[in-house]
Amino acid sequence: MEHSSKSPGQMGYLRILNGAALPFPVHISLDHRPFAAGVRPFTATGYDCGDPGKRNLRILDGSDPSVLVLEEQVEIPQGGFATVVLADSSRSGIRLFSLADLDCRLMAGVQSCIRAFNGAMEGEALSLAQWNGRILWQQVPFGGASSYCSIPPGPHSFYALSDSSRSPLSSLSLNLQPGYAYTLYLAGNTWTAGGLRILPAIDGR
């Protein structure tokens, strides 16, 4: 992101997850400095470090960089990790949400940590369950994140569902590693070709 004289503990770490079903990739800049180029829908950048504080984030159309898609302020946390999520919005086309990310190594034990974020289907809460029928989180609102919970490491299968349809909207199989934190991002929707997806990301690394 940039060179700084601060120590690593004084810096912050930021990544961008493009969870919007846009028909083009996006270019991203912070304070008019390039951050990431050609970020395709349903993909994420890696973390990059920078001075903590509020920054001006610009989203440009990757197929025509003269087109400004969105411009907002985001905050880089001091000594922490954050993810900015691009999500579809029926009102404004695209919205940004910021999440503070946990490093699971800060938690005791050899469990994995996991949470869910609903960036799909604006106006409808979604739930996340395991294939054994266990509901992990119920009615996570649009733009909301669940709390982290511990879960045994190893292979797991998850599915998303809504109150209006108890049939799975999307599913994901994932092998969780001990001592790692994960966010399962619900992105997209049920009425476009890409559908609703569950996008896994490792947090704080």
Short mmCIF file of C-alpha atoms in Angstrom, two decimals:
data_model
loop_
_atom_site.label_atom_id
_atom_site.label_comp_id
_atom_site.label_asym_id
_atom_site.label_seq_id
_atom_site.Cartn_x
_atom_site.Cartn_y
_atom_site.Cartn_z
CA MET A 1 0.00 0.00 0.00
CA GLU A 2 2.64 2.52 1.07
CA HIS A 3 5.94 2.97 2.89
CA SER A 4 5.74 4.04 6.51
CA SER A 5 8.18 4.68 9.35
CA LYS A 6 5.76 3.10 11.85
CA SER A 7 6.46 -0.30 13.45
CA PRO A 8 4.27 -3.27 12.40
CA GLY A 9 2.26 -3.00 15.62
CA GLN A 10 1.39 0.60 14.78
CA MET A 11 0.20 -0.25 11.28
CA GLY A 12 -3.17 -1.59 10.17
CA TYR A 13 -4.12 -4.19 7.59
CA LEU A 14 -6.90 -3.94 5.02
CA ARG A 15 -8.28 -6.14 2.28
CA ILE A 16 -11.19 -5.75 -0.15
CA LEU A 17 -13.72 -8.47 -0.97
CA ASN A 18 -15.73 -7.86 -4.14
CA GLY A 19 -19.02 -9.54 -3.32
CA ALA A 20 -21.02 -7.56 -5.89
CA ALA A 21 -22.35 -9.21 -9.04
CA LEU A 22 -20.92 -6.51 -11.29
CA PRO A 23 -20.41 -7.27 -15.00
CA PHE A 24 -16.85 -5.91 -14.83
CA PRO A 25 -13.79 -6.05 -12.54
CA VAL A 26 -12.96 -3.01 -10.43
CA HIS A 27 -9.86 -0.93 -9.74
CA ILE A 28 -9.45 0.25 -6.16
CA SER A 29 -7.45 3.16 -4.75
CA LEU A 30 -6.90 4.58 -1.28
CA ASP A 31 -6.27 8.33 -1.03
CA HIS A 32 -5.77 8.27 -4.82
CA ARG A 33 -2.98 5.66 -4.54
CA PRO A 34 -3.52 2.33 -6.33
CA PHE A 35 -4.53 -0.46 -3.95
CA ALA A 36 -5.68 -3.26 -6.29
CA ALA A 37 -6.43 -3.55 -10.01
CA GLY A 38 -8.86 -5.80 -11.84
CA VAL A 39 -10.60 -7.27 -8.78
CA ARG A 40 -13.22 -9.58 -10.26
CA PRO A 41 -16.64 -10.28 -8.73
CA PHE A 42 -16.59 -12.79 -5.87
CA THR A 43 -12.84 -12.51 -5.28
CA ALA A 44 -10.78 -10.81 -2.57
CA THR A 45 -7.46 -9.04 -2.38
CA GLY A 46 -4.83 -10.00 0.16
CA TYR A 47 -4.24 -7.84 3.20
CA ASP A 48 -2.05 -4.81 2.67
CA CYS A 49 -0.66 -2.67 5.46
CA GLY A 50 -0.90 1.08 5.90
CA ASP A 51 -1.06 3.88 8.41
CA PRO A 52 -4.17 3.59 10.59
CA GLY A 53 -7.03 6.06 10.31
CA LYS A 54 -9.69 7.15 7.86
CA ARG A 55 -8.88 6.82 4.17
CA ASN A 56 -10.67 7.78 0.99
CA LEU A 57 -11.55 4.65 -1.02
CA ARG A 58 -12.44 4.91 -4.71
CA ILE A 59 -13.95 2.12 -6.81
CA LEU A 60 -13.47 2.47 -10.58
CA ASP A 61 -14.93 0.46 -13.45
CA GLY A 62 -12.08 -1.84 -14.51
CA SER A 63 -13.29 -1.87 -18.12
CA ASP A 64 -13.42 1.95 -18.22
CA PRO A 65 -11.34 3.52 -15.41
CA SER A 66 -12.82 6.95 -16.16
CA VAL A 67 -16.09 5.75 -14.58
CA LEU A 68 -16.29 6.22 -10.81
CA VAL A 69 -18.48 3.48 -9.30
CA LEU A 70 -18.30 4.53 -5.66
CA GLU A 71 -16.30 6.74 -3.32
CA GLU A 72 -16.44 6.45 0.48
CA GLN A 73 -14.30 6.76 3.57
CA VAL A 74 -13.02 3.59 5.23
CA GLU A 75 -10.90 3.11 8.32
CA ILE A 76 -7.70 1.12 8.75
CA PRO A 77 -7.50 -0.15 12.36
CA GLN A 78 -4.29 0.35 14.30
CA GLY A 79 -2.61 -3.00 14.92
CA GLY A 80 -5.60 -4.88 13.54
CA PHE A 81 -7.12 -6.35 10.41
CA ALA A 82 -10.21 -5.24 8.50
CA THR A 83 -12.14 -6.27 5.40
CA VAL A 84 -14.16 -3.91 3.24
CA VAL A 85 -16.95 -5.75 1.42
CA LEU A 86 -18.57 -4.58 -1.82
CA ALA A 87 -22.20 -5.73 -1.89
CA ASP A 88 -25.10 -5.36 -4.32
CA SER A 89 -27.75 -2.81 -3.38
CA SER A 90 -31.13 -2.30 -5.04
CA ARG A 91 -31.11 1.32 -3.86
CA SER A 92 -27.63 2.51 -4.79
CA GLY A 93 -26.28 -0.27 -7.01
CA ILE A 94 -23.38 -1.07 -4.70
CA ARG A 95 -22.65 -0.60 -1.00
CA LEU A 96 -19.60 -0.90 1.22
CA PHE A 97 -19.45 -2.62 4.60
CA SER A 98 -16.44 -2.76 6.93
CA LEU A 99 -15.65 -5.67 9.24
CA ALA A 100 -13.01 -6.03 11.94
CA ASP A 101 -11.23 -9.37 11.47
CA LEU A 102 -10.02 -11.67 14.23
CA ASP A 103 -6.73 -13.54 14.33
CA CYS A 104 -7.72 -16.91 15.79
CA ARG A 105 -4.21 -17.36 17.18
CA LEU A 106 -5.25 -14.89 19.87
CA MET A 107 -7.79 -17.42 21.14
CA ALA A 108 -6.85 -20.36 23.36
CA GLY A 109 -6.98 -23.94 22.18
CA VAL A 110 -6.61 -25.69 18.86
CA GLN A 111 -10.11 -25.05 17.54
CA SER A 112 -10.99 -23.13 14.39
CA CYS A 113 -13.01 -19.90 14.52
CA ILE A 114 -15.79 -19.04 12.08
CA ARG A 115 -18.44 -16.39 11.48
CA ALA A 116 -20.86 -15.38 8.71
CA PHE A 117 -21.48 -12.09 6.90
CA ASN A 118 -24.64 -11.42 4.89
CA GLY A 119 -23.82 -9.31 1.85
CA ALA A 120 -26.52 -10.92 -0.30
CA MET A 121 -30.21 -10.34 -0.94
CA GLU A 122 -30.71 -6.86 0.48
CA GLY A 123 -33.63 -6.67 2.86
CA GLU A 124 -33.66 -10.37 3.71
CA ALA A 125 -31.98 -12.06 6.66
CA LEU A 126 -30.16 -15.31 5.94
CA SER A 127 -29.21 -18.25 8.12
CA LEU A 128 -26.22 -20.56 7.90
CA ALA A 129 -26.33 -24.24 8.82
CA GLN A 130 -24.23 -27.37 8.65
CA TRP A 131 -25.29 -30.38 6.61
CA ASN A 132 -25.98 -32.29 9.82
CA GLY A 133 -28.86 -29.86 10.38
CA ARG A 134 -27.20 -27.73 13.06
CA ILE A 135 -28.07 -24.05 12.63
CA LEU A 136 -24.94 -21.99 13.31
CA TRP A 137 -26.51 -18.54 12.92
CA GLN A 138 -30.11 -17.53 12.38
CA GLN A 139 -31.37 -14.46 10.54
CA VAL A 140 -28.12 -12.60 9.94
CA PRO A 141 -29.37 -9.26 8.54
CA PHE A 142 -28.13 -7.77 5.29
CA GLY A 143 -24.87 -5.98 6.00
CA GLY A 144 -24.52 -7.77 9.34
CA ALA A 145 -21.94 -10.20 10.65
CA SER A 146 -22.44 -12.91 13.24
CA SER A 147 -20.09 -13.29 16.16
CA TYR A 148 -17.21 -15.73 15.82
CA CYS A 149 -17.73 -19.19 17.25
CA SER A 150 -15.29 -22.03 17.77
CA ILE A 151 -15.66 -25.17 15.69
CA PRO A 152 -13.60 -28.36 15.47
CA PRO A 153 -11.05 -28.28 12.65
CA GLY A 154 -11.42 -30.62 9.70
CA PRO A 155 -13.87 -30.99 6.79
CA HIS A 156 -17.23 -29.26 7.11
CA SER A 157 -20.16 -28.56 4.79
CA PHE A 158 -22.31 -25.46 5.14
CA TYR A 159 -25.43 -24.15 3.46
CA ALA A 160 -27.32 -20.86 3.42
CA LEU A 161 -31.08 -20.56 3.67
CA SER A 162 -33.72 -17.88 4.08
CA ASP A 163 -36.97 -17.71 6.02
CA SER A 164 -38.92 -17.56 2.76
CA SER A 165 -37.32 -20.77 1.45
CA ARG A 166 -36.01 -23.52 3.68
CA SER A 167 -34.30 -25.12 0.69
CA PRO A 168 -30.54 -24.49 0.53
CA LEU A 169 -29.71 -21.38 -1.49
CA SER A 170 -26.01 -22.19 -1.71
CA SER A 171 -23.57 -24.64 -0.19
CA LEU A 172 -19.86 -24.88 0.55
CA SER A 173 -17.48 -27.61 1.67
CA LEU A 174 -14.39 -26.41 3.51
CA ASN A 175 -11.51 -28.01 5.38
CA LEU A 176 -10.93 -25.85 8.47
CA GLN A 177 -7.43 -25.60 9.87
CA PRO A 178 -6.76 -25.46 13.65
CA GLY A 179 -5.93 -22.01 14.94
CA TYR A 180 -7.37 -20.25 11.87
CA ALA A 181 -10.28 -17.82 11.76
CA TYR A 182 -12.67 -17.79 8.79
CA THR A 183 -15.49 -15.59 7.54
CA LEU A 184 -18.12 -17.12 5.27
CA TYR A 185 -19.33 -14.24 3.07
CA LEU A 186 -22.82 -14.65 1.61
CA ALA A 187 -22.72 -12.77 -1.67
CA GLY A 188 -24.69 -12.42 -4.89
CA ASN A 189 -28.40 -13.23 -5.16
CA THR A 190 -30.82 -15.83 -6.47
CA TRP A 191 -31.95 -14.06 -9.64
CA THR A 192 -28.72 -13.53 -11.61
CA ALA A 193 -26.57 -16.08 -13.43
CA GLY A 194 -23.93 -16.12 -10.70
CA GLY A 195 -26.49 -17.01 -8.06
CA LEU A 196 -25.97 -16.72 -4.32
CA ARG A 197 -22.55 -17.85 -3.17
CA ILE A 198 -20.71 -18.60 0.04
CA LEU A 199 -17.21 -17.16 -0.20
CA PRO A 200 -14.74 -18.34 2.45
CA ALA A 201 -11.83 -16.16 3.58
CA ILE A 202 -9.14 -16.66 6.20
CA ASP A 203 -9.03 -13.76 8.62
CA GLY A 204 -6.06 -12.02 10.19
CA ARG A 205 -3.28 -13.62 8.12
#
